[in-house]
Short mmCIF file of C-alpha atoms in Angstrom, two decimals:
data_model
loop_
_atom_site.label_atom_id
_atom_site.label_comp_id
_atom_site.label_asym_id
_atom_site.label_seq_id
_atom_site.Cartn_x
_atom_site.Cartn_y
_atom_site.Cartn_z
CA UNK I 590 -99.34 23.05 -21.84
CA UNK I 591 -100.86 23.73 -18.48
CA UNK I 592 -103.47 26.43 -18.28
CA UNK I 593 -103.65 27.06 -14.52
CA UNK I 594 -100.58 28.01 -12.51
CA UNK I 595 -101.87 26.53 -9.24
CA UNK I 596 -102.40 23.13 -10.86
CA UNK I 597 -99.04 23.39 -12.62
CA UNK I 598 -97.19 24.13 -9.37
CA UNK I 599 -98.99 21.34 -7.52
CA UNK I 600 -98.08 18.78 -10.17
CA UNK I 601 -94.44 19.86 -10.26
CA UNK I 602 -94.21 19.65 -6.48
CA UNK I 603 -96.01 16.30 -6.23
CA UNK I 604 -93.99 14.59 -8.95
CA UNK I 605 -90.54 16.16 -8.46
CA UNK I 606 -90.30 16.91 -12.19
CA UNK I 607 -86.63 17.44 -13.06
CA UNK I 608 -85.20 20.25 -15.12
CA UNK I 609 -86.50 23.71 -15.80
CA UNK I 610 -90.21 24.13 -16.37
CA UNK I 611 -91.77 26.97 -18.33
CA UNK I 612 -95.12 28.46 -17.40
CA UNK I 613 -96.20 31.61 -19.21
CA UNK I 614 -97.75 34.23 -16.94
CA UNK I 615 -99.77 35.60 -19.85
CA UNK I 616 -102.83 33.35 -20.20
CA UNK I 617 -102.92 33.99 -23.95
CA UNK I 618 -99.61 32.10 -24.25
CA UNK I 619 -100.73 28.92 -22.50
CA UNK I 620 -101.83 25.52 -23.74
CA UNK I 621 -101.75 25.24 -27.54
CA UNK I 622 -101.10 28.99 -27.83
CA UNK I 623 -97.65 28.50 -26.31
CA UNK I 624 -94.88 30.23 -28.28
CA UNK I 625 -92.81 27.08 -27.78
CA UNK I 626 -95.41 24.86 -29.43
CA UNK I 627 -95.80 27.27 -32.30
CA UNK I 628 -92.02 27.52 -32.76
CA UNK I 629 -91.56 23.75 -32.84
CA UNK I 630 -94.77 23.03 -34.74
CA UNK I 631 -96.32 20.77 -32.11
CA UNK I 632 -99.97 20.31 -33.00
CA UNK I 633 -101.09 17.37 -30.86
CA UNK I 634 -100.38 15.47 -27.67
CA UNK I 635 -98.76 13.09 -27.39
CA UNK I 636 -96.32 14.15 -30.04
CA UNK I 637 -93.55 12.02 -31.44
CA UNK I 638 -90.43 13.86 -32.46
CA UNK I 639 -88.09 12.36 -35.03
CA UNK I 640 -84.51 13.64 -34.82
CA UNK I 641 -81.92 12.67 -37.40
CA UNK I 642 -78.25 11.78 -36.91
CA UNK I 643 -77.33 15.47 -37.19
CA UNK I 644 -79.63 16.30 -34.28
CA UNK I 645 -82.02 18.06 -36.64
CA UNK I 646 -85.72 17.81 -35.86
CA UNK I 647 -87.25 16.08 -38.88
CA UNK I 648 -90.83 16.23 -37.63
CA UNK I 649 -92.82 16.89 -34.49
CA UNK I 650 -95.98 15.58 -36.07
CA UNK I 651 -95.35 11.86 -36.65
CA UNK I 652 -98.43 9.68 -36.44
CA UNK I 653 -99.05 5.96 -36.57
CA UNK I 654 -99.70 6.38 -40.29
CA UNK I 655 -96.49 8.30 -41.04
CA UNK I 656 -94.04 6.95 -38.48
CA UNK I 657 -92.65 3.95 -40.39
CA UNK I 658 -92.14 5.85 -43.66
CA UNK I 659 -90.57 8.78 -41.83
CA UNK I 660 -88.15 6.49 -39.99
CA UNK I 661 -87.25 4.70 -43.21
CA UNK I 662 -86.42 8.03 -44.80
CA UNK I 663 -84.35 9.21 -41.85
CA UNK I 664 -82.36 5.98 -41.54
CA UNK I 665 -81.86 5.69 -45.29
CA UNK I 666 -79.95 8.98 -45.40
#
């Protein structure tokens, strides 16, 4: 969700972040305009993802209000 490439690179270097990182060169695809966020439906940070036993993403938008009921539903199935 970084907006500035220089800051992004500095953080990655300073913290030895593992794995592949994605930074969109087009500024219109950064932060909450990221195609990845739109694809997965992430609307806030931090976001809590609930994944069921079939490895299906149930929600990317769990909140303190919805978390318990969502988990009950997932584990009931």
